[in-house]
Each structure stands twice: as structure tokens, then as C-alpha cells.
């Protein structure tokens, strides 16, 4: 069963940061979406900007930036190795960890073993990550043991033969709260319909209007490797 992505988003005022990866309805494209939300002024003071083949976060108003440590990073990077193109998407600076690990011959899970959840107690925000190669993809979450920072739990989910029109959605928080409860269980199967513009609108318009900050969407044609990208920023 595929959930309606728009419904999942509308019913959750604060999923935090989220990754959707899947296969387009026509079967020809790998689909990636990454969004960020924010409750504090520092978290909301961000935009996505293109950076080579990937993107970076940057402060919309540099004068209001108070702590860049967990909010300024490269969410998306592309690695070309041995004739293969791998697109990495994460919710933190572990993008660089995965990129470096893959460059050194490690696999996705091995590259992430040096990382853990974010040091932002009492939330201990999970690190969520994804990797796309061709039409196949992998998702990962590194999280605390039910909010206990003395133990880390690492989960990896592989989708080597994705179905057309289906993706999987993983996000940092189960819902709003104080502290924020971490995502639990497997990534949620969601329907992917339409082209890049319709899919981008579906996500952006379904995110909580007060908390949404930025959205990145990319459709990658599997046969050629060509891609299209859309970026929507709250402040642009």
C-alpha cells in the first residue's frame, strides 16, 4: 500500500527534515526530494542554493545567523566513480562523510558507521541519509535509543528494484513535541505521481505553512543521467 504523501505531510505539522526517494510514474526517472522545516528564527533563516551538481544551505539573512553548526551544510552531492553516478542526500554534514567514504571504496552503510545522531539534546535529532544510483536507492537513519544518548541505533533500507510510481519517505521527527520524538519504523511507502513541477507543488503546498523553509526536488533520467532540479525557498 502506498500512502498519499500530501496527506502524510498535511497531518504532521512538524516532520522536521524529510527525504523522499523513489521512481517516477513513467518508470524512467529516479526521484529525490529533500525538505527542511524550522521552529526557531535560526532554523528558519535558511535557503537552498545550487552548488555545482548539488546544493548547499545558506543563511537568508547572515546578520541573524547565530549557530551555523547544524544548519549550514551540503544536503546534496553527486559522486562520479568508475563510470557510475551516485547522488547523495542527507540532513547534515554526513553528506561529506558518505561522499568521502564512497570515494575511498566503502559502501553506504560503512561510510555512515563513523557518525551518530546530532548532538542537540534533548531532541538528539536523527541523521537521515539517502543514496541513488540508477533507479535503485538506499535510505538510512542514525538515531538515539528512544531518546537515550548513551546508545545509537543504525538502520539501513535498500530498494534495488523500485516500482514505478512508488517512493519511500523518511523524516527526522514523528510529530511535533518537546522534546521532539524521533521517527520510528521503516520508511513510509508513498505514491509518486506526475512530473517534477506537480510533485514539487504537492510537497510544498502540503508542508505546514508556518514551519516550512526550503524544498529541493530532482528527477534523474536513468538511461542518460540527465536531471532536472527545482528549488523552492520560503524567503525567495
PDB file of C-alpha atoms in Angstrom:
ATOM      1  CA  UNK A   1       0.000   0.000   0.000  1.00  0.00           C
ATOM      2  CA  UNK A   2       1.251   3.454  -0.948  1.00  0.00           C
ATOM      3  CA  UNK A   3       0.366   6.338   1.338  1.00  0.00           C
ATOM      4  CA  UNK A   4      -0.612   9.701  -0.066  1.00  0.00           C
ATOM      5  CA  UNK A   5       2.421  11.898   0.562  1.00  0.00           C
ATOM      6  CA  UNK A   6       0.336  15.062   0.678  1.00  0.00           C
ATOM      7  CA  UNK A   7      -1.902  13.552   3.364  1.00  0.00           C
ATOM      8  CA  UNK A   8       1.058  12.453   5.489  1.00  0.00           C
ATOM      9  CA  UNK A   9       2.510  15.957   5.325  1.00  0.00           C
ATOM     10  CA  UNK A  10      -0.747  17.795   5.971  1.00  0.00           C
ATOM     11  CA  UNK A  11      -1.425  15.680   9.051  1.00  0.00           C
ATOM     12  CA  UNK A  12       2.007  16.335  10.567  1.00  0.00           C
ATOM     13  CA  UNK A  13       2.747  19.940  11.497  1.00  0.00           C
ATOM     14  CA  UNK A  14       6.400  19.189  12.169  1.00  0.00           C
ATOM     15  CA  UNK A  15       8.095  16.201  10.478  1.00  0.00           C
ATOM     16  CA  UNK A  16      11.327  18.258  10.675  1.00  0.00           C
ATOM     17  CA  UNK A  17      13.605  17.397   7.771  1.00  0.00           C
ATOM     18  CA  UNK A  18      12.443  14.814   5.261  1.00  0.00           C
ATOM     19  CA  UNK A  19      13.769  12.739   2.379  1.00  0.00           C
ATOM     20  CA  UNK A  20      11.636  11.110  -0.314  1.00  0.00           C
ATOM     21  CA  UNK A  21      13.316   8.849  -2.875  1.00  0.00           C
ATOM     22  CA  UNK A  22      11.587   6.717  -5.465  1.00  0.00           C
ATOM     23  CA  UNK A  23      10.806   6.053  -9.105  1.00  0.00           C
ATOM     24  CA  UNK A  24       8.682   8.263 -11.302  1.00  0.00           C
ATOM     25  CA  UNK A  25       5.261   7.245 -12.515  1.00  0.00           C
ATOM     26  CA  UNK A  26       6.565   6.757 -16.066  1.00  0.00           C
ATOM     27  CA  UNK A  27       9.318   4.495 -14.736  1.00  0.00           C
ATOM     28  CA  UNK A  28      12.106   6.465 -16.413  1.00  0.00           C
ATOM     29  CA  UNK A  29      13.366   8.673 -13.607  1.00  0.00           C
ATOM     30  CA  UNK A  30      14.808   8.374 -10.145  1.00  0.00           C
ATOM     31  CA  UNK A  31      13.071  10.936  -7.933  1.00  0.00           C
ATOM     32  CA  UNK A  32      14.626  12.730  -4.961  1.00  0.00           C
ATOM     33  CA  UNK A  33      13.038  15.287  -2.653  1.00  0.00           C
ATOM     34  CA  UNK A  34      14.510  16.879   0.451  1.00  0.00           C
ATOM     35  CA  UNK A  35      12.802  19.496   2.599  1.00  0.00           C
ATOM     36  CA  UNK A  36      13.681  21.372   5.764  1.00  0.00           C
ATOM     37  CA  UNK A  37      11.417  22.957   8.349  1.00  0.00           C
ATOM     38  CA  UNK A  38      12.148  25.226  11.297  1.00  0.00           C
ATOM     39  CA  UNK A  39      10.587  26.457  14.516  1.00  0.00           C
ATOM     40  CA  UNK A  40      13.302  28.853  15.706  1.00  0.00           C
ATOM     41  CA  UNK A  41      14.421  32.025  13.945  1.00  0.00           C
ATOM     42  CA  UNK A  42      17.863  30.480  13.387  1.00  0.00           C
ATOM     43  CA  UNK A  43      16.393  27.362  11.740  1.00  0.00           C
ATOM     44  CA  UNK A  44      14.031  29.364   9.565  1.00  0.00           C
ATOM     45  CA  UNK A  45      16.756  31.751   8.420  1.00  0.00           C
ATOM     46  CA  UNK A  46      17.887  29.480   5.573  1.00  0.00           C
ATOM     47  CA  UNK A  47      17.624  28.946   1.858  1.00  0.00           C
ATOM     48  CA  UNK A  48      18.781  26.251  -0.552  1.00  0.00           C
ATOM     49  CA  UNK A  49      21.194  27.342  -3.260  1.00  0.00           C
ATOM     50  CA  UNK A  50      22.766  25.360  -6.090  1.00  0.00           C
ATOM     51  CA  UNK A  51      26.392  24.352  -5.563  1.00  0.00           C
ATOM     52  CA  UNK A  52      27.923  22.583  -8.559  1.00  0.00           C
ATOM     53  CA  UNK A  53      25.916  19.416  -9.139  1.00  0.00           C
ATOM     54  CA  UNK A  54      24.431  19.583  -5.637  1.00  0.00           C
ATOM     55  CA  UNK A  55      23.036  22.180  -3.266  1.00  0.00           C
ATOM     56  CA  UNK A  56      24.000  23.944  -0.027  1.00  0.00           C
ATOM     57  CA  UNK A  57      22.098  25.639   2.731  1.00  0.00           C
ATOM     58  CA  UNK A  58      22.997  29.219   3.493  1.00  0.00           C
ATOM     59  CA  UNK A  59      21.670  31.961   5.733  1.00  0.00           C
ATOM     60  CA  UNK A  60      18.993  34.114   4.140  1.00  0.00           C
ATOM     61  CA  UNK A  61      19.999  36.982   6.437  1.00  0.00           C
ATOM     62  CA  UNK A  62      23.629  36.474   7.580  1.00  0.00           C
ATOM     63  CA  UNK A  63      23.170  39.076  10.331  1.00  0.00           C
ATOM     64  CA  UNK A  64      20.603  36.823  12.041  1.00  0.00           C
ATOM     65  CA  UNK A  65      22.699  33.643  11.905  1.00  0.00           C
ATOM     66  CA  UNK A  66      23.515  32.599  15.487  1.00  0.00           C
ATOM     67  CA  UNK A  67      24.747  28.985  15.292  1.00  0.00           C
ATOM     68  CA  UNK A  68      25.715  27.514  11.905  1.00  0.00           C
ATOM     69  CA  UNK A  69      26.933  24.153  13.237  1.00  0.00           C
ATOM     70  CA  UNK A  70      23.840  22.065  12.462  1.00  0.00           C
ATOM     71  CA  UNK A  71      22.050  24.185   9.873  1.00  0.00           C
ATOM     72  CA  UNK A  72      24.713  25.086   7.280  1.00  0.00           C
ATOM     73  CA  UNK A  73      25.784  22.088   5.204  1.00  0.00           C
ATOM     74  CA  UNK A  74      25.599  20.487   1.744  1.00  0.00           C
ATOM     75  CA  UNK A  75      22.427  18.334   1.659  1.00  0.00           C
ATOM     76  CA  UNK A  76      23.091  17.037  -1.861  1.00  0.00           C
ATOM     77  CA  UNK A  77      26.335  15.994  -3.562  1.00  0.00           C
ATOM     78  CA  UNK A  78      26.983  13.919  -6.689  1.00  0.00           C
ATOM     79  CA  UNK A  79      29.875  11.463  -6.958  1.00  0.00           C
ATOM     80  CA  UNK A  80      31.159  10.145 -10.290  1.00  0.00           C
ATOM     81  CA  UNK A  81      33.237   6.990  -9.869  1.00  0.00           C
ATOM     82  CA  UNK A  82      34.167   4.229 -12.329  1.00  0.00           C
ATOM     83  CA  UNK A  83      31.561   5.409 -14.809  1.00  0.00           C
ATOM     84  CA  UNK A  84      28.830   5.436 -12.151  1.00  0.00           C
ATOM     85  CA  UNK A  85      26.877   8.424 -10.892  1.00  0.00           C
ATOM     86  CA  UNK A  86      25.790   8.390  -7.255  1.00  0.00           C
ATOM     87  CA  UNK A  87      23.600  11.107  -5.762  1.00  0.00           C
ATOM     88  CA  UNK A  88      23.828  11.574  -2.001  1.00  0.00           C
ATOM     89  CA  UNK A  89      21.173  13.408   0.006  1.00  0.00           C
ATOM     90  CA  UNK A  90      21.246  13.870   3.785  1.00  0.00           C
ATOM     91  CA  UNK A  91      20.041  16.182   6.535  1.00  0.00           C
ATOM     92  CA  UNK A  92      23.507  17.217   7.721  1.00  0.00           C
ATOM     93  CA  UNK A  93      27.222  17.263   7.135  1.00  0.00           C
ATOM     94  CA  UNK A  94      27.231  13.470   6.866  1.00  0.00           C
ATOM     95  CA  UNK A  95      26.759  14.150   3.138  1.00  0.00           C
ATOM     96  CA  UNK A  96      30.502  14.780   3.086  1.00  0.00           C
ATOM     97  CA  UNK A  97      31.149  11.652   5.188  1.00  0.00           C
ATOM     98  CA  UNK A  98      29.274   9.498   2.676  1.00  0.00           C
ATOM     99  CA  UNK A  99      30.927  11.204  -0.293  1.00  0.00           C
ATOM    100  CA  UNK A 100      34.403  10.656   1.147  1.00  0.00           C
ATOM    101  CA  UNK A 101      33.630   7.073   2.153  1.00  0.00           C
ATOM    102  CA  UNK A 102      32.295   6.125  -1.263  1.00  0.00           C
ATOM    103  CA  UNK A 103      35.319   7.791  -2.872  1.00  0.00           C
ATOM    104  CA  UNK A 104      37.547   5.514  -0.754  1.00  0.00           C
ATOM    105  CA  UNK A 105      35.685   2.339  -1.738  1.00  0.00           C
ATOM    106  CA  UNK A 106      33.387   1.980   1.274  1.00  0.00           C
ATOM    107  CA  UNK A 107      29.726   1.233   0.787  1.00  0.00           C
ATOM    108  CA  UNK A 108      26.932   3.493   2.023  1.00  0.00           C
ATOM    109  CA  UNK A 109      26.431   1.780   5.390  1.00  0.00           C
ATOM    110  CA  UNK A 110      30.158   1.515   6.062  1.00  0.00           C
ATOM    111  CA  UNK A 111      30.638   5.218   5.374  1.00  0.00           C
ATOM    112  CA  UNK A 112      27.998   6.114   7.950  1.00  0.00           C
ATOM    113  CA  UNK A 113      29.372   3.933  10.752  1.00  0.00           C
ATOM    114  CA  UNK A 114      31.598   6.768  11.919  1.00  0.00           C
ATOM    115  CA  UNK A 115      28.557   9.001  12.512  1.00  0.00           C
ATOM    116  CA  UNK A 116      25.749   9.146  15.034  1.00  0.00           C
ATOM    117  CA  UNK A 117      22.694  11.319  15.782  1.00  0.00           C
ATOM    118  CA  UNK A 118      23.020  15.082  16.137  1.00  0.00           C
ATOM    119  CA  UNK A 119      24.317  16.462  19.479  1.00  0.00           C
ATOM    120  CA  UNK A 120      21.268  18.640  20.071  1.00  0.00           C
ATOM    121  CA  UNK A 121      19.827  17.228  23.280  1.00  0.00           C
ATOM    122  CA  UNK A 122      17.148  16.730  24.404  1.00  0.00           C
ATOM    123  CA  UNK A 123      15.969  16.085  20.819  1.00  0.00           C
ATOM    124  CA  UNK A 124      19.019  14.143  19.602  1.00  0.00           C
ATOM    125  CA  UNK A 125      17.839  14.632  16.050  1.00  0.00           C
ATOM    126  CA  UNK A 126      18.344  11.563  13.846  1.00  0.00           C
ATOM    127  CA  UNK A 127      20.656  11.765  10.864  1.00  0.00           C
ATOM    128  CA  UNK A 128      18.746  10.628   7.783  1.00  0.00           C
ATOM    129  CA  UNK A 129      20.553   9.881   4.531  1.00  0.00           C
ATOM    130  CA  UNK A 130      19.858   8.541   1.062  1.00  0.00           C
ATOM    131  CA  UNK A 131      21.843   7.285  -1.918  1.00  0.00           C
ATOM    132  CA  UNK A 132      20.609   6.952  -5.508  1.00  0.00           C
ATOM    133  CA  UNK A 133      22.368   5.043  -8.258  1.00  0.00           C
ATOM    134  CA  UNK A 134      20.403   4.473 -11.444  1.00  0.00           C
ATOM    135  CA  UNK A 135      16.893   3.667 -10.296  1.00  0.00           C
ATOM    136  CA  UNK A 136      17.949   1.830  -7.131  1.00  0.00           C
ATOM    137  CA  UNK A 137      18.237   3.611  -3.811  1.00  0.00           C
ATOM    138  CA  UNK A 138      19.106   3.186  -0.151  1.00  0.00           C
ATOM    139  CA  UNK A 139      17.891   5.062   2.919  1.00  0.00           C
ATOM    140  CA  UNK A 140      19.444   5.256   6.379  1.00  0.00           C
ATOM    141  CA  UNK A 141      18.618   6.621   9.802  1.00  0.00           C
ATOM    142  CA  UNK A 142      21.015   7.007  12.746  1.00  0.00           C
ATOM    143  CA  UNK A 143      19.086   7.655  15.941  1.00  0.00           C
ATOM    144  CA  UNK A 144      19.326   7.527  19.710  1.00  0.00           C
ATOM    145  CA  UNK A 145      17.869   4.637  21.675  1.00  0.00           C
ATOM    146  CA  UNK A 146      14.445   6.113  22.422  1.00  0.00           C
ATOM    147  CA  UNK A 147      15.978   9.451  23.380  1.00  0.00           C
ATOM    148  CA  UNK A 148      18.845   7.964  25.400  1.00  0.00           C
ATOM    149  CA  UNK A 149      22.093   9.445  24.027  1.00  0.00           C
ATOM    150  CA  UNK A 150      24.232   6.674  25.535  1.00  0.00           C
ATOM    151  CA  UNK A 151      23.217   4.323  22.703  1.00  0.00           C
ATOM    152  CA  UNK A 152      22.981   4.755  18.928  1.00  0.00           C
ATOM    153  CA  UNK A 153      20.826   2.694  16.571  1.00  0.00           C
ATOM    154  CA  UNK A 154      21.671   2.432  12.881  1.00  0.00           C
ATOM    155  CA  UNK A 155      19.165   1.250  10.276  1.00  0.00           C
ATOM    156  CA  UNK A 156      19.632   0.850   6.517  1.00  0.00           C
ATOM    157  CA  UNK A 157      16.872   0.133   3.990  1.00  0.00           C
ATOM    158  CA  UNK A 158      17.698  -0.987   0.443  1.00  0.00           C
ATOM    159  CA  UNK A 159      15.408  -0.726  -2.603  1.00  0.00           C
ATOM    160  CA  UNK A 160      17.280  -2.328  -5.532  1.00  0.00           C
ATOM    161  CA  UNK A 161      14.218  -2.794  -7.775  1.00  0.00           C
ATOM    162  CA  UNK A 162      11.803   0.055  -7.038  1.00  0.00           C
ATOM    163  CA  UNK A 163       8.326   0.036  -8.501  1.00  0.00           C
ATOM    164  CA  UNK A 164       7.267   2.763 -10.918  1.00  0.00           C
ATOM    165  CA  UNK A 165       5.202   5.400  -9.166  1.00  0.00           C
ATOM    166  CA  UNK A 166       6.405   4.449  -5.681  1.00  0.00           C
ATOM    167  CA  UNK A 167       8.854   6.071  -3.302  1.00  0.00           C
ATOM    168  CA  UNK A 168       9.781   5.937   0.366  1.00  0.00           C
ATOM    169  CA  UNK A 169       9.606   8.783   2.857  1.00  0.00           C
ATOM    170  CA  UNK A 170      11.770   9.122   5.957  1.00  0.00           C
ATOM    171  CA  UNK A 171      11.849  12.145   8.262  1.00  0.00           C
ATOM    172  CA  UNK A 172      13.547  13.201  11.450  1.00  0.00           C
ATOM    173  CA  UNK A 173      10.558  13.611  13.790  1.00  0.00           C
ATOM    174  CA  UNK A 174       7.457  11.521  14.246  1.00  0.00           C
ATOM    175  CA  UNK A 175       5.492  14.706  15.026  1.00  0.00           C
ATOM    176  CA  UNK A 176       5.794  17.981  16.911  1.00  0.00           C
ATOM    177  CA  UNK A 177       6.616  17.829  20.593  1.00  0.00           C
ATOM    178  CA  UNK A 178       9.010  18.859  23.341  1.00  0.00           C
ATOM    179  CA  UNK A 179      11.365  17.097  23.116  1.00  0.00           C
ATOM    180  CA  UNK A 180      10.748  16.172  19.507  1.00  0.00           C
ATOM    181  CA  UNK A 181      10.078  12.414  19.145  1.00  0.00           C
ATOM    182  CA  UNK A 182      12.316  10.669  16.588  1.00  0.00           C
ATOM    183  CA  UNK A 183      10.990   8.903  13.511  1.00  0.00           C
ATOM    184  CA  UNK A 184      10.245   5.213  14.102  1.00  0.00           C
ATOM    185  CA  UNK A 185       9.865   2.159  11.886  1.00  0.00           C
ATOM    186  CA  UNK A 186      10.526   1.640   8.192  1.00  0.00           C
ATOM    187  CA  UNK A 187      10.402   4.475   5.639  1.00  0.00           C
ATOM    188  CA  UNK A 188       6.814   5.072   4.603  1.00  0.00           C
ATOM    189  CA  UNK A 189       5.842   3.906   1.078  1.00  0.00           C
ATOM    190  CA  UNK A 190       4.334   6.816  -0.835  1.00  0.00           C
ATOM    191  CA  UNK A 191       2.856   7.319  -4.292  1.00  0.00           C
ATOM    192  CA  UNK A 192       4.832   9.447  -6.750  1.00  0.00           C
ATOM    193  CA  UNK A 193       2.647  10.962  -9.446  1.00  0.00           C
ATOM    194  CA  UNK A 194       3.166  13.415 -12.262  1.00  0.00           C
ATOM    195  CA  UNK A 195       6.241  15.295 -13.379  1.00  0.00           C
ATOM    196  CA  UNK A 196       8.720  17.339 -11.404  1.00  0.00           C
ATOM    197  CA  UNK A 197       6.615  20.502 -11.168  1.00  0.00           C
ATOM    198  CA  UNK A 198       3.467  18.724 -10.000  1.00  0.00           C
ATOM    199  CA  UNK A 199       5.436  16.673  -7.478  1.00  0.00           C
ATOM    200  CA  UNK A 200       7.237  19.762  -6.148  1.00  0.00           C
ATOM    201  CA  UNK A 201       3.955  21.625  -5.727  1.00  0.00           C
ATOM    202  CA  UNK A 202       2.367  18.653  -3.963  1.00  0.00           C
ATOM    203  CA  UNK A 203       5.093  18.605  -1.334  1.00  0.00           C
ATOM    204  CA  UNK A 204       5.476  22.348  -0.802  1.00  0.00           C
ATOM    205  CA  UNK A 205       1.763  23.064  -0.593  1.00  0.00           C
ATOM    206  CA  UNK A 206       1.280  20.198   1.872  1.00  0.00           C
ATOM    207  CA  UNK A 207       4.004  21.284   4.313  1.00  0.00           C
ATOM    208  CA  UNK A 208       2.890  23.343   7.309  1.00  0.00           C
ATOM    209  CA  UNK A 209       2.931  26.938   6.111  1.00  0.00           C
ATOM    210  CA  UNK A 210       4.354  28.334   9.361  1.00  0.00           C
ATOM    211  CA  UNK A 211       7.217  25.834   9.598  1.00  0.00           C
ATOM    212  CA  UNK A 212       8.275  25.085   6.012  1.00  0.00           C
ATOM    213  CA  UNK A 213      11.620  26.570   4.976  1.00  0.00           C
ATOM    214  CA  UNK A 214      13.046  25.052   1.773  1.00  0.00           C
ATOM    215  CA  UNK A 215      12.461  22.234  -0.717  1.00  0.00           C
ATOM    216  CA  UNK A 216      14.733  20.527  -3.254  1.00  0.00           C
ATOM    217  CA  UNK A 217      13.401  18.128  -5.902  1.00  0.00           C
ATOM    218  CA  UNK A 218      15.363  16.330  -8.622  1.00  0.00           C
ATOM    219  CA  UNK A 219      14.260  13.950 -11.381  1.00  0.00           C
ATOM    220  CA  UNK A 220      17.170  11.936 -12.854  1.00  0.00           C
ATOM    221  CA  UNK A 221      16.663  10.131 -16.162  1.00  0.00           C
ATOM    222  CA  UNK A 222      18.069   6.661 -15.556  1.00  0.00           C
ATOM    223  CA  UNK A 223      19.237   5.966 -19.124  1.00  0.00           C
ATOM    224  CA  UNK A 224      21.105   9.219 -19.736  1.00  0.00           C
ATOM    225  CA  UNK A 225      21.850  10.534 -16.242  1.00  0.00           C
ATOM    226  CA  UNK A 226      20.399  13.918 -17.182  1.00  0.00           C
ATOM    227  CA  UNK A 227      18.443  15.645 -14.465  1.00  0.00           C
ATOM    228  CA  UNK A 228      16.051  18.479 -13.727  1.00  0.00           C
ATOM    229  CA  UNK A 229      16.027  20.306 -10.401  1.00  0.00           C
ATOM    230  CA  UNK A 230      13.513  22.511  -8.619  1.00  0.00           C
ATOM    231  CA  UNK A 231      14.253  24.581  -5.514  1.00  0.00           C
ATOM    232  CA  UNK A 232      11.591  26.404  -3.519  1.00  0.00           C
ATOM    233  CA  UNK A 233      12.612  28.720  -0.663  1.00  0.00           C
ATOM    234  CA  UNK A 234      10.281  30.353   1.827  1.00  0.00           C
ATOM    235  CA  UNK A 235      12.184  33.631   1.588  1.00  0.00           C
ATOM    236  CA  UNK A 236      12.622  33.781  -2.171  1.00  0.00           C
TER     237      UNK A 236
END
